[in-house]
Coordinates of C-alpha atoms in Angstrom, one line a residue:
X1 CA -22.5 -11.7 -5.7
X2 CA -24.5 -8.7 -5.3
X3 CA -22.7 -5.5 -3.9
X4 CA -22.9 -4.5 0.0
X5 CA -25.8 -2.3 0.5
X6 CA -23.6 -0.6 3.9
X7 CA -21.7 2.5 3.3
X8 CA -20.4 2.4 5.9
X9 CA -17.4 0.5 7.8
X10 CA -19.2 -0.9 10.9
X11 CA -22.4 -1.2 9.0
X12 CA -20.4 -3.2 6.7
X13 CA -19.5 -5.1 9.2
X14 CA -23.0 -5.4 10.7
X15 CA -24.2 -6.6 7.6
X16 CA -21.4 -8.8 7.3
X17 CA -22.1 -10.4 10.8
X18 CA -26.3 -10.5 10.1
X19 CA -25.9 -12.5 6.9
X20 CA -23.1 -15.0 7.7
X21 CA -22.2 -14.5 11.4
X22 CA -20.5 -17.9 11.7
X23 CA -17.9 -17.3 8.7
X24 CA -14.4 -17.1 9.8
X25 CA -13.5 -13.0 9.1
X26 CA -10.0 -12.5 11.2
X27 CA -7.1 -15.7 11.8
X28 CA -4.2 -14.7 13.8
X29 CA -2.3 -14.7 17.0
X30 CA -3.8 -17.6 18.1
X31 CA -7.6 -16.5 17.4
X32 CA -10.2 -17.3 15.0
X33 CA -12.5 -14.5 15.1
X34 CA -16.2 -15.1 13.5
X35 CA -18.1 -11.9 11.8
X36 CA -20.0 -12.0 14.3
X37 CA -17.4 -12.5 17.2
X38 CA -15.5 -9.6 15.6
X39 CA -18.5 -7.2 15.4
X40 CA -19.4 -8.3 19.2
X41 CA -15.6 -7.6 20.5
X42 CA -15.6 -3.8 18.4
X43 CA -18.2 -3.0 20.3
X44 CA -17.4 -3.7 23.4
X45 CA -13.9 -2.1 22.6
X46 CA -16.3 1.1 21.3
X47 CA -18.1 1.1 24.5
X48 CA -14.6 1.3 26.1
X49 CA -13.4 4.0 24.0
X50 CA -16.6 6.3 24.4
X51 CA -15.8 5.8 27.9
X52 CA -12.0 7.4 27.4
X53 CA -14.0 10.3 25.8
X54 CA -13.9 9.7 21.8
X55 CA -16.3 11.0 20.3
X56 CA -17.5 11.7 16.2
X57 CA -14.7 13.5 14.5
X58 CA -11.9 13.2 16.7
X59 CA -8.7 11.7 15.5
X60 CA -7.1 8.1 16.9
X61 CA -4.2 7.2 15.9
X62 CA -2.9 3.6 15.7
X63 CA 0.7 2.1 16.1
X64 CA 0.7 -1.6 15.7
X65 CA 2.0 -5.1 13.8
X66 CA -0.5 -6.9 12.3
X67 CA -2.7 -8.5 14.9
X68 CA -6.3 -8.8 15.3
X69 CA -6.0 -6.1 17.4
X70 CA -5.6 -3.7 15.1
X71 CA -9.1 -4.5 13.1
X72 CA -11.0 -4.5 16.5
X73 CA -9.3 -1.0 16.6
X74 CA -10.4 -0.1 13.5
X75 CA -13.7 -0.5 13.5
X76 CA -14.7 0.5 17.3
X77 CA -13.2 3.9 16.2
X78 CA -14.9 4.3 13.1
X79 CA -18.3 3.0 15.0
X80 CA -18.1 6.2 17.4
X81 CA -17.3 8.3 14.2
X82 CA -14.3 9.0 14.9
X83 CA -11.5 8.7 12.5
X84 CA -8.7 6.4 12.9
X85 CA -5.0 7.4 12.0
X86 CA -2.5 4.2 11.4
X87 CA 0.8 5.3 11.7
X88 CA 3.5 3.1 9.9
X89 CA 5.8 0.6 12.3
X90 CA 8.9 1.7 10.8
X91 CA 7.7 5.4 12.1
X92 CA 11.3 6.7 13.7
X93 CA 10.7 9.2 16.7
X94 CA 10.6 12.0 14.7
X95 CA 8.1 10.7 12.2
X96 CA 5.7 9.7 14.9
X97 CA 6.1 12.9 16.4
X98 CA 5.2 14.4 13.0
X99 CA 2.4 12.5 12.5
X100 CA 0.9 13.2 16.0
X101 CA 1.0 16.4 15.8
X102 CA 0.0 16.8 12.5
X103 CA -3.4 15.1 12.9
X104 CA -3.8 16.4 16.0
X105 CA -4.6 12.9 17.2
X106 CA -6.3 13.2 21.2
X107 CA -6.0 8.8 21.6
X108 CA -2.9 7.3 20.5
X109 CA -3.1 3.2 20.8
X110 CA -0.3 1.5 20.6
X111 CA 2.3 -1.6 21.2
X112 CA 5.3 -1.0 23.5
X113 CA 7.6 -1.6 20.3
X114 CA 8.5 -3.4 17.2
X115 CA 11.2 -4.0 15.2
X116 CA 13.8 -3.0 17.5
X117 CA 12.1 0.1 18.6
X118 CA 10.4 1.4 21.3
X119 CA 7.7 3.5 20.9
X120 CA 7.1 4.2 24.6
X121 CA 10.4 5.8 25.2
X122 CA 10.3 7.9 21.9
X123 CA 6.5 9.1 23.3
X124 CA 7.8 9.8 26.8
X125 CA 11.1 12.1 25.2
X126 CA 8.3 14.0 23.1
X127 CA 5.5 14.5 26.0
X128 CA 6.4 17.9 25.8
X129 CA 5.7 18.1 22.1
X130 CA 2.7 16.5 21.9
X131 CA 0.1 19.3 23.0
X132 CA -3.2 17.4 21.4
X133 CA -2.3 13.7 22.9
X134 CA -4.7 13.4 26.2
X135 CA -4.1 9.8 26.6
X136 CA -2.1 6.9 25.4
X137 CA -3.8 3.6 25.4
X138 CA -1.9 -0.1 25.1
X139 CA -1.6 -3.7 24.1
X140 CA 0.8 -6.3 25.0
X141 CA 2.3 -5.8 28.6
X142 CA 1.1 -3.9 31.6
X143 CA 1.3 -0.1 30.9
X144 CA 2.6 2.2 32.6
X145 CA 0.5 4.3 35.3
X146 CA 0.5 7.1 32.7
X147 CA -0.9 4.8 30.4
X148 CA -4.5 2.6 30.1
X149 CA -4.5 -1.3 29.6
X150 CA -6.4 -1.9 26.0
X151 CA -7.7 -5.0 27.3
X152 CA -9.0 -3.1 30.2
X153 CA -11.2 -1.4 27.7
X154 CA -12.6 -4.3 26.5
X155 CA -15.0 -5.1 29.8
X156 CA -18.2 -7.6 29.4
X157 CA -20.9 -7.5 27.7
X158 CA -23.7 -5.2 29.0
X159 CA -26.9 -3.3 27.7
X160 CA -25.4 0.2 27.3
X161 CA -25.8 -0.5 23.5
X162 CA -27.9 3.0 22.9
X163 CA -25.1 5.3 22.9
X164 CA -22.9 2.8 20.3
X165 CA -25.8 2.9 17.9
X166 CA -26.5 6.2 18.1
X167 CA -23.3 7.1 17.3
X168 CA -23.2 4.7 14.5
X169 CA -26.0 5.9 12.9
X170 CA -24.5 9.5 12.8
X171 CA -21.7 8.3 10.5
X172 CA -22.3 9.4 7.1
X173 CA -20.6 7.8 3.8
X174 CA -18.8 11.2 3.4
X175 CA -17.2 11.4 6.5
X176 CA -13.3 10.8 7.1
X177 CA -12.7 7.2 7.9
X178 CA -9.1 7.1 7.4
X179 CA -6.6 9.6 7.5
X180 CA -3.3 7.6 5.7
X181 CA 0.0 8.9 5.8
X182 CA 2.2 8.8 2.5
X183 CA 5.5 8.0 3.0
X184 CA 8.0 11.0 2.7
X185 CA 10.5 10.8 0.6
X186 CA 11.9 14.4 -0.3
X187 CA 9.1 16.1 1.9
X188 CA 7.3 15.8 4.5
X189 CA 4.2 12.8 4.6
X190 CA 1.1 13.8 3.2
X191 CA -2.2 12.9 5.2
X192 CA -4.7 11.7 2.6
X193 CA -8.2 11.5 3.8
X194 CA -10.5 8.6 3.0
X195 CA -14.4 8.2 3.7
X196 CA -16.5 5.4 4.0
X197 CA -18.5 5.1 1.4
X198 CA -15.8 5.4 -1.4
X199 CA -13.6 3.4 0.5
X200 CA -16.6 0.3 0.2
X201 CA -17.5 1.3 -3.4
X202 CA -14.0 1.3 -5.0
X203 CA -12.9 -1.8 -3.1
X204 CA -16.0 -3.8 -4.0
X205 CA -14.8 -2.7 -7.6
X206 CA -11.3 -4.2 -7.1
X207 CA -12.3 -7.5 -5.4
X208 CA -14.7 -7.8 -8.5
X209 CA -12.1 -7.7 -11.0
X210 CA -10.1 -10.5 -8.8
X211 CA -13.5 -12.7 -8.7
X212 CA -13.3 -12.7 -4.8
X213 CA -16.0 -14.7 -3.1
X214 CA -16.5 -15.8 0.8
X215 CA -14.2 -18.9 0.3
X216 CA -11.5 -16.5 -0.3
X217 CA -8.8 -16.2 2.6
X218 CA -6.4 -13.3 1.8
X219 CA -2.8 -13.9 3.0
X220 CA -2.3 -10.2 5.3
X221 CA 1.5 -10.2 4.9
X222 CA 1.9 -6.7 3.9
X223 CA 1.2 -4.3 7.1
X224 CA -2.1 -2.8 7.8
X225 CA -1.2 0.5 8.2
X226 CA -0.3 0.8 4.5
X227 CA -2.7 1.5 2.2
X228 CA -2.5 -1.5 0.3
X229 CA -3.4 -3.3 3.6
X230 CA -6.0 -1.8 5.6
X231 CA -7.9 0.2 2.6
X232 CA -7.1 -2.0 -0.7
X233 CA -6.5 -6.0 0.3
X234 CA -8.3 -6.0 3.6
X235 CA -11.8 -4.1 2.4
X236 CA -11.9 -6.0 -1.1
X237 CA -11.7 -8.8 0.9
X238 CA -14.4 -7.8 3.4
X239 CA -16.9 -6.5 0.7
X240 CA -17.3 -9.9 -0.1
X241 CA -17.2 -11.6 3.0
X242 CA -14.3 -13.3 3.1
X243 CA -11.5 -13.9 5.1
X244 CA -7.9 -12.1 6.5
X245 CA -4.9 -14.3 7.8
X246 CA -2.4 -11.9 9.6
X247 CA 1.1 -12.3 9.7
X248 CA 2.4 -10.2 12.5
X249 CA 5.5 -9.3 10.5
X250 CA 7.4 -10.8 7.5
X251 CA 8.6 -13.4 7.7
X252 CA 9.4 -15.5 4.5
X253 CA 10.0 -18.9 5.8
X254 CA 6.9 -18.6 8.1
X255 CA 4.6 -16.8 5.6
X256 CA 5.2 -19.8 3.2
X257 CA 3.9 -21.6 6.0
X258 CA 1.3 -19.5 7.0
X259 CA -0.4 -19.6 3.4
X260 CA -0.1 -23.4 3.1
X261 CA -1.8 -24.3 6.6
X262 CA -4.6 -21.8 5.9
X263 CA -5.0 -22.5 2.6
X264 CA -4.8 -19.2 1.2
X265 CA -6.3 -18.2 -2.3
X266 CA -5.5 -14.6 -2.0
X267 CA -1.9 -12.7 -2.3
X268 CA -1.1 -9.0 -1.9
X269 CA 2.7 -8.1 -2.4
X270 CA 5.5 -6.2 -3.9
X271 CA 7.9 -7.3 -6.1
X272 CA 10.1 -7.7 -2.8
X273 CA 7.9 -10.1 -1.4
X274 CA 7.1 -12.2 -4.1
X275 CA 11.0 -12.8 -4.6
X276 CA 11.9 -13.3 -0.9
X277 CA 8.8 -16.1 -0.7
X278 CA 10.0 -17.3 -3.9
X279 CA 13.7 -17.6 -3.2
X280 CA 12.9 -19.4 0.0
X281 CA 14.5 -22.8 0.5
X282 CA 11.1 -24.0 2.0
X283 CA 9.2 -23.0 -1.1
X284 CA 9.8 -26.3 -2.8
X285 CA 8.1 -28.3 -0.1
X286 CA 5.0 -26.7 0.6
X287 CA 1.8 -26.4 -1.1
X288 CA 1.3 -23.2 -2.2
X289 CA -1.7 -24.7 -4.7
X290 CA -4.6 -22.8 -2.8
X291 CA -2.9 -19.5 -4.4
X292 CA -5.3 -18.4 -6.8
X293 CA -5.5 -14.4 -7.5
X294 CA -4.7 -10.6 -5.5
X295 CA -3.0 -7.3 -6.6
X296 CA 0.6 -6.9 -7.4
X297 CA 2.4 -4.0 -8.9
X298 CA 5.7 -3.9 -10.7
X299 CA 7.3 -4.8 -14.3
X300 CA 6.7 -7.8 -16.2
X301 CA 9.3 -10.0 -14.7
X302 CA 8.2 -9.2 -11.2
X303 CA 4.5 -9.8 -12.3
X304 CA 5.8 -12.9 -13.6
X305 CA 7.5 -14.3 -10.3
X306 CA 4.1 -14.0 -8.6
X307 CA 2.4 -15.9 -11.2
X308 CA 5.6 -18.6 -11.2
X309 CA 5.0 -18.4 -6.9
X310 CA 1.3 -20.0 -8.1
X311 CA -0.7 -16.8 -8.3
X312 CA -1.8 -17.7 -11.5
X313 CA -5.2 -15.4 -11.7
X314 CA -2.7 -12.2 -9.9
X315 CA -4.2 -8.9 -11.0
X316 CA -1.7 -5.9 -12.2
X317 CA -2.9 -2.4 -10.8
X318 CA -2.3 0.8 -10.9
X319 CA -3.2 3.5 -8.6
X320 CA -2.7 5.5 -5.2
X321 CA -3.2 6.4 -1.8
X322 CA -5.1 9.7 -3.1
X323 CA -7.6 7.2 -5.4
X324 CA -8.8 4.7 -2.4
X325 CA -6.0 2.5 -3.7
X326 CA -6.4 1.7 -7.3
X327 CA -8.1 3.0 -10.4
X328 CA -7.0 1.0 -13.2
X329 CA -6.6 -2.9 -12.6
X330 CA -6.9 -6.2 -14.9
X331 CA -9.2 -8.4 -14.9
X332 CA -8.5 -11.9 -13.2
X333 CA -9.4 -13.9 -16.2
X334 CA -7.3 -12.0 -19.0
X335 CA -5.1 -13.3 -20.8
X336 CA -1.4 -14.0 -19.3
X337 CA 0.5 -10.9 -21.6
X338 CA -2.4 -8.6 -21.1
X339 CA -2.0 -8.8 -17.1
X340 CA 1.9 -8.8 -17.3
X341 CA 2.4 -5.2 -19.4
X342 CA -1.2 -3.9 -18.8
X343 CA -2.5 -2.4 -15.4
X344 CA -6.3 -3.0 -17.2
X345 CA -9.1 -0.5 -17.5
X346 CA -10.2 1.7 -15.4
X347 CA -12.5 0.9 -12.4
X348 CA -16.1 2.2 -12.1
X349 CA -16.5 5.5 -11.1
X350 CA -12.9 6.1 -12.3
X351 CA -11.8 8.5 -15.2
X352 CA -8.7 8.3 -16.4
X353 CA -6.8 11.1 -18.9
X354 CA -2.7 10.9 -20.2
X355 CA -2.3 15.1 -21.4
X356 CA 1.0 16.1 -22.6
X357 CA 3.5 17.2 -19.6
X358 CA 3.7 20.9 -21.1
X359 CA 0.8 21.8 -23.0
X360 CA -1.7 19.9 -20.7
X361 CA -3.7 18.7 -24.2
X362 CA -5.2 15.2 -24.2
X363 CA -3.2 12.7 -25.7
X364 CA -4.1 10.0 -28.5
X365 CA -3.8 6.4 -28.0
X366 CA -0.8 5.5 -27.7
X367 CA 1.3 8.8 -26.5
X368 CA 2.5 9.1 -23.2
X369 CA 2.1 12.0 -21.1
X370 CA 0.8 12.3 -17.3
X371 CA -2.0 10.3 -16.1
X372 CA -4.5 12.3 -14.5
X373 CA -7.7 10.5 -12.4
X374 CA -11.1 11.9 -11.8
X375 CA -13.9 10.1 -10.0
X376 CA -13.2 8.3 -6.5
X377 CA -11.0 10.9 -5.1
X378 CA -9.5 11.8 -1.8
X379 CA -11.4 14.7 -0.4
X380 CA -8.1 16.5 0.1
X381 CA -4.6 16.5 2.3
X382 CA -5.6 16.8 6.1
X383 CA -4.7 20.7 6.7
X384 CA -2.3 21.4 4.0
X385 CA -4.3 23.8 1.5
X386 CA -1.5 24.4 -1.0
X387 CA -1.1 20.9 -1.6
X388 CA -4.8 20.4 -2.5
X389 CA -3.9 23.4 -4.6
X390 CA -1.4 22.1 -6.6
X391 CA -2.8 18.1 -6.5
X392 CA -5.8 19.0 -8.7
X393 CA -6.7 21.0 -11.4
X394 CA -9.7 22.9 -12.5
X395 CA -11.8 19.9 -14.0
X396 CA -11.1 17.6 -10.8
X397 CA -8.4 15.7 -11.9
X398 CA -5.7 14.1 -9.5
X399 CA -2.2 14.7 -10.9
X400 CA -0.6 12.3 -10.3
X401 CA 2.5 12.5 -11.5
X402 CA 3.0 9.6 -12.8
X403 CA 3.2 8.9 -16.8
X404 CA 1.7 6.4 -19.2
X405 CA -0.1 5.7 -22.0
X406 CA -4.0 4.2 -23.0
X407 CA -3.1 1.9 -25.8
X408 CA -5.5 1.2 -28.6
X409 CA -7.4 -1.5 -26.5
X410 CA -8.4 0.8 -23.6
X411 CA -6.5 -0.3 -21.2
X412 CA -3.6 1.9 -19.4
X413 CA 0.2 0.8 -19.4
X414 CA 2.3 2.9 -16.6
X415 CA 5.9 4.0 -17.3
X416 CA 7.6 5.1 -14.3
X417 CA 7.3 8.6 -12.1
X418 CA 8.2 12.1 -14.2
X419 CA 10.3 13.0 -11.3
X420 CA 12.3 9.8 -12.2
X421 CA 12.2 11.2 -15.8
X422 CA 16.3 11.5 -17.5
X423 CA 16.7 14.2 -19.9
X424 CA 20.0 13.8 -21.2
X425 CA 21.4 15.4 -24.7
X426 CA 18.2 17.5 -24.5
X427 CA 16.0 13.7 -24.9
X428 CA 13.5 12.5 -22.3
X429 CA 14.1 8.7 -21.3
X430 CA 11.7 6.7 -19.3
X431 CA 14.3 5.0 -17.1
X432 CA 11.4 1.9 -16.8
X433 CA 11.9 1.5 -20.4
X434 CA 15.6 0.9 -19.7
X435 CA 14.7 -1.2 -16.4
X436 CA 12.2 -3.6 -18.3
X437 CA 15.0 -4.5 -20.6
X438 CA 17.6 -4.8 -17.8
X439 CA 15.5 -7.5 -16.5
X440 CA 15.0 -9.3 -19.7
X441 CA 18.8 -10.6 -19.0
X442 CA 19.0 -13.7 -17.6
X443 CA 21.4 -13.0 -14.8
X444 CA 19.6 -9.8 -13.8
X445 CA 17.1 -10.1 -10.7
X446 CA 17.0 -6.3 -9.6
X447 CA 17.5 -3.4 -12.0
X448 CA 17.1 0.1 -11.3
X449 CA 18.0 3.5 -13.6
X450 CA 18.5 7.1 -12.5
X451 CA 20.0 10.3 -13.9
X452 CA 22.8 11.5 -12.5
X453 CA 23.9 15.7 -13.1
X454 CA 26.5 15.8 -16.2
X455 CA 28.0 19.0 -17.2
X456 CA 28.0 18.2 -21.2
X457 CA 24.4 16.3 -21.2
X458 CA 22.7 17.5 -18.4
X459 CA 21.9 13.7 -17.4
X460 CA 23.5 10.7 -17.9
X461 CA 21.7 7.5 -17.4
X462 CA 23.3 5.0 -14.6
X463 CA 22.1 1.8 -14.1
X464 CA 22.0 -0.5 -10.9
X465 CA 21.6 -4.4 -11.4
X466 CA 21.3 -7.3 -8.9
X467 CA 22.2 -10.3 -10.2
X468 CA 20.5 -13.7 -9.9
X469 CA 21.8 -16.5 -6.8
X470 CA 24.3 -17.9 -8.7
X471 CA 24.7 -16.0 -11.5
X472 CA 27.5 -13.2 -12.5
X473 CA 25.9 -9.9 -14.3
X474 CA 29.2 -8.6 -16.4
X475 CA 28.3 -4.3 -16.9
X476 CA 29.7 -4.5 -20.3
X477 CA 27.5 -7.6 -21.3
X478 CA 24.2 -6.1 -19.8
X479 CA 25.9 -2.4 -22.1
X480 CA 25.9 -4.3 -25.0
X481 CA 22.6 -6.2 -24.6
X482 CA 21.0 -2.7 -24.0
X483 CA 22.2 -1.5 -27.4
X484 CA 20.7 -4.7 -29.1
X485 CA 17.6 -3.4 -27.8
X486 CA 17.8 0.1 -27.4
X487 CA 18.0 3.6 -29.0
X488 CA 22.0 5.1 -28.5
X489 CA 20.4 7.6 -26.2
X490 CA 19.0 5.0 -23.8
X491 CA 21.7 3.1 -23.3
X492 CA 22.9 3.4 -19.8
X493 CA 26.8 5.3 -19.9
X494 CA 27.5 3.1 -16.3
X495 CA 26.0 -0.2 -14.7
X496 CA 27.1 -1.1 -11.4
X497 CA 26.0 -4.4 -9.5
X498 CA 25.1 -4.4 -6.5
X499 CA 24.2 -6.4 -3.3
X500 CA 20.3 -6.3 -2.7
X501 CA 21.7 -5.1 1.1
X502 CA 23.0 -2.5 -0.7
X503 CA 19.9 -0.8 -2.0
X504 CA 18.4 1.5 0.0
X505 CA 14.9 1.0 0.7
X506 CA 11.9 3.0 2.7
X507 CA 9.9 1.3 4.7
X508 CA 7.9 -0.4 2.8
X509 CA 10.9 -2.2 1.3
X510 CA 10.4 -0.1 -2.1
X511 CA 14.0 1.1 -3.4
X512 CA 15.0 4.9 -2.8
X513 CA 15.9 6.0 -6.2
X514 CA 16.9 9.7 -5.2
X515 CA 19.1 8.0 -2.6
X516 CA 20.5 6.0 -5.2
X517 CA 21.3 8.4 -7.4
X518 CA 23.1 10.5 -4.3
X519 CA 25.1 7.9 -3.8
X520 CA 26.0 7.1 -7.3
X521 CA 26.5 10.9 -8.1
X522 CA 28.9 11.2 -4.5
X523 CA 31.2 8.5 -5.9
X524 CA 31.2 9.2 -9.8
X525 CA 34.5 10.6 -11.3
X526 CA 33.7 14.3 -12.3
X527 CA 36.4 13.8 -14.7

């Protein structure tokens, strides 16, 4: 396939709709949306916004499960220029609140709630708070009459076409697309802008290493507001024309489902995912033989329970929010090992550099320091100067904060966070080290490492398991399985086993580790 020559979103989808208008783009809530039945509906929906007053520039922000919806969304607001905002589902009132005023958003769209909450309630307690909201705009039930019906913004088809592609043709490849929220964990969310033509580029790049094509249907159980959804799996997807089956929220017995009736080839997931589809009772009875390739992340055991799900071809990848998703990432067609302990090379346009933590030198083959990226980068945090500051340094770099090494083949191997870095008896330890070994027990299904504060070694390393179904993780077992494999140092002084309901998780179901080791710390004997 030849790349898109758009570098832009809704010229993407223009071209997208010229060259193949009757290929199945969007499945989900009940619809089966064509390119060109998708591009025809974001207009209309474009027509309706420009009539509400967004214009080039502005920020929209939008609140919503995965639903066809949301797409239209997306691309009517990035048609008038504008820049969209998705807000996470899990958003509490004071995130949203956050958020809103942060990006100053004048258009917030929205469901009436999810998961328990209601967003409508939460906006109406803040209306005082929210001094840059001029109207609120939504789907699913009759609004309120401070509120505007999105299907009332839809309207028919008519020739005020002019004003749409005028406005489209004012949208540059360097202008802000996305504006994508970071989830918070010790701070406040960081607002990482995202243009256009970078966001096409990079994602073209990434769907090349995983040998998409149009017959490609990508399973869209992860949500679209996360970056790994609405930048990463649903633009590599796009680039080369294929096609997105939502999943309005996960559920494992129904995405099983889901993938076999559509025939999925495509899988995007956490190590979470992949075990909850894989522990499934109904997993054994359906077909899950369309699987062919995606994007994980995680260790080699998790990367090896997507492949045992039927991913066979699943690409390992590293990367963030800040670098339009990923910047290292294997190659569909390596071998097994390489794509279980290697996150590949580095994607066109990416640069990648591991310098040592102190000294900021380069690093041989082999070391492991901080990765730094330069290349398809983020244009900075939305209004927040001292982060940019402190994000990048003099030669352009990203740090990221993250460490790793570039082994003597070229391609990068991650090793966990350096804030999750233990330094105990004056020694650094790479709790993933510990984590990957944790995992090569056979009764271990989770396994997670911290440091807690010590008064003799600064640190001490604790350990968290979860144990198989059906199987019984002994602590002193899993202690003196460690030492088989491990330097003294390493060895974890406590493992405790847990309950998977006892881990606490954000909201993208990724384990807290600073929360973990609060409460491990809170109920350790200081004696």
């Amino acid at each position: 396939m030849m790349p898109p020559a758009s570098r832009t979103l809704p010229d993407l989808l223009d071209e997208l709709a010229a060259s193949q208008p009757d290929h199945e783009f969007i499945v989900g809530g009940g619809e089966r949306l064509s390119y060109a039945e998708t591009r025809a509906r974001a207009r209309r929906l474009a027509r309706g916004f420009r009539d509400l007053g967004v214009r080039r520039g502005e920020m929209v922000a939008l609140l919503m499960n995965n639903r066809p919806a949301w797409l239209l969304v997306d691309f009517a607001v990035t048609m008038l220029g504008a820049t969209l905002v998705p807000v996470s589902t899990w958003s509490r009132p004071r995130e949203l609140e956050y958020v809103l005023n942060h990006c100053q958003a004048a258009t917030l769209i929205t469901i009436p709630g999810f998961g328990g909450q209601d967003y409508l309630q939460a906006l109406a307690q803040a209306s005082g708070r929210l001094p840059h909201l001029r109207q609120i705009v939504v789907a699913g039930r009759a609004p309120s009459f401070d509120t505007i019906a999105l299907d009332s913004l839809m309207g028919s088809e008519d020739t005020r076409d002019a004003d749409i592609d005028a406005a489209q043709r004012a949208v540059a490849p360097d202008d802000v697309a996305y504006i994508l929220y970071t989830s918070g964990t010790t701070s406040t969310p960081k607002g990482v802008q995202l243009c256009h033509g970078k966001l096409i580029e990079n994602m073209w790049n990434i769907g090349e290493r995983q040998h998409l094509t149009p017959v490609d249907r990508m399973w869209m159980g992860i949500s679209l507001f996360w970056s790994f959804g609405c930048a990463n799996a649903l633009l590599a997807v796009m680039t080369h024309g294929g096609t997105i089956v939502l999943q309005e929220h996960l559920d494992p017995g129904a995405a099983l489902a889901l993938i076999e009736r559509e025939r999925c080839t495509v899988y995007y997931g956490t190590p979470n995912i992949a075990l909850a589809l894989y522990e499934h009772p109904d997993r054994v009875r359906r077909d899950l033989s369309s699987l062919r390739t995606g994007a994980a992340i995680g260790p080699p055991a998790a990367m090896q329970m997507v492949m045992d799900l039927g991913v066979k071809e699943i690409c390992n990848v590293y990367g963030l929010t800040e670098c339009y998703g990923n910047c290292a990432v294997t190659d569909a067609h390596d071998a097994m090992d390489v794509r279980l302990t290697t996150v590949g090379y580095p994607l066109p346009g990416m640069e990648i550099r591991v310098v040592d933590r102190e000294t900021r030198r380069p690093l041989s083959d082999g070391e492991i320091g901080e990765i730094l990226v330069r290349g398809l980068l983020t244009p900075g945090y939305y209004r927040d100067p001292e982060r940019n500051a402190e994000s990048f340094d003099a030669e352009g770099f990203l740090l990221t904060g993250d460490l790793g090494f570039v082994g003597s083949d070229g391609r990068l191997r991650f090793r966990g966070r350096i804030k999750e870095m233990v330094k105990t008896g004056g020694i650094n330890v790479a709790p993933l080290e510990v984590e990957e070994v944790l995992l090569g027990h056979p009764t271990v299904e989770q396994a997670y490492v911290v440091g807690i504060p010590d008064p003799r070694k600064e640190e001490v390393l604790i350990a968290v398991v979860v144990a198989k179904p059906g199987q019984t993780a002994e602590p002193d077992i899993l202690r003196a399985y460690c030492k088989d494999a491990l330097a003294a140092y390493k060895v974890p002084q406590e493992i405790h086993v847990m309950t998977r309901e006892d881990l606490p998780l954000t909201g993208t179901g990724k384990v807290q580790k600073f929360r973990l080791a609060e409460k491990l710390a809170g109920a350790r004997d200081p004696s």
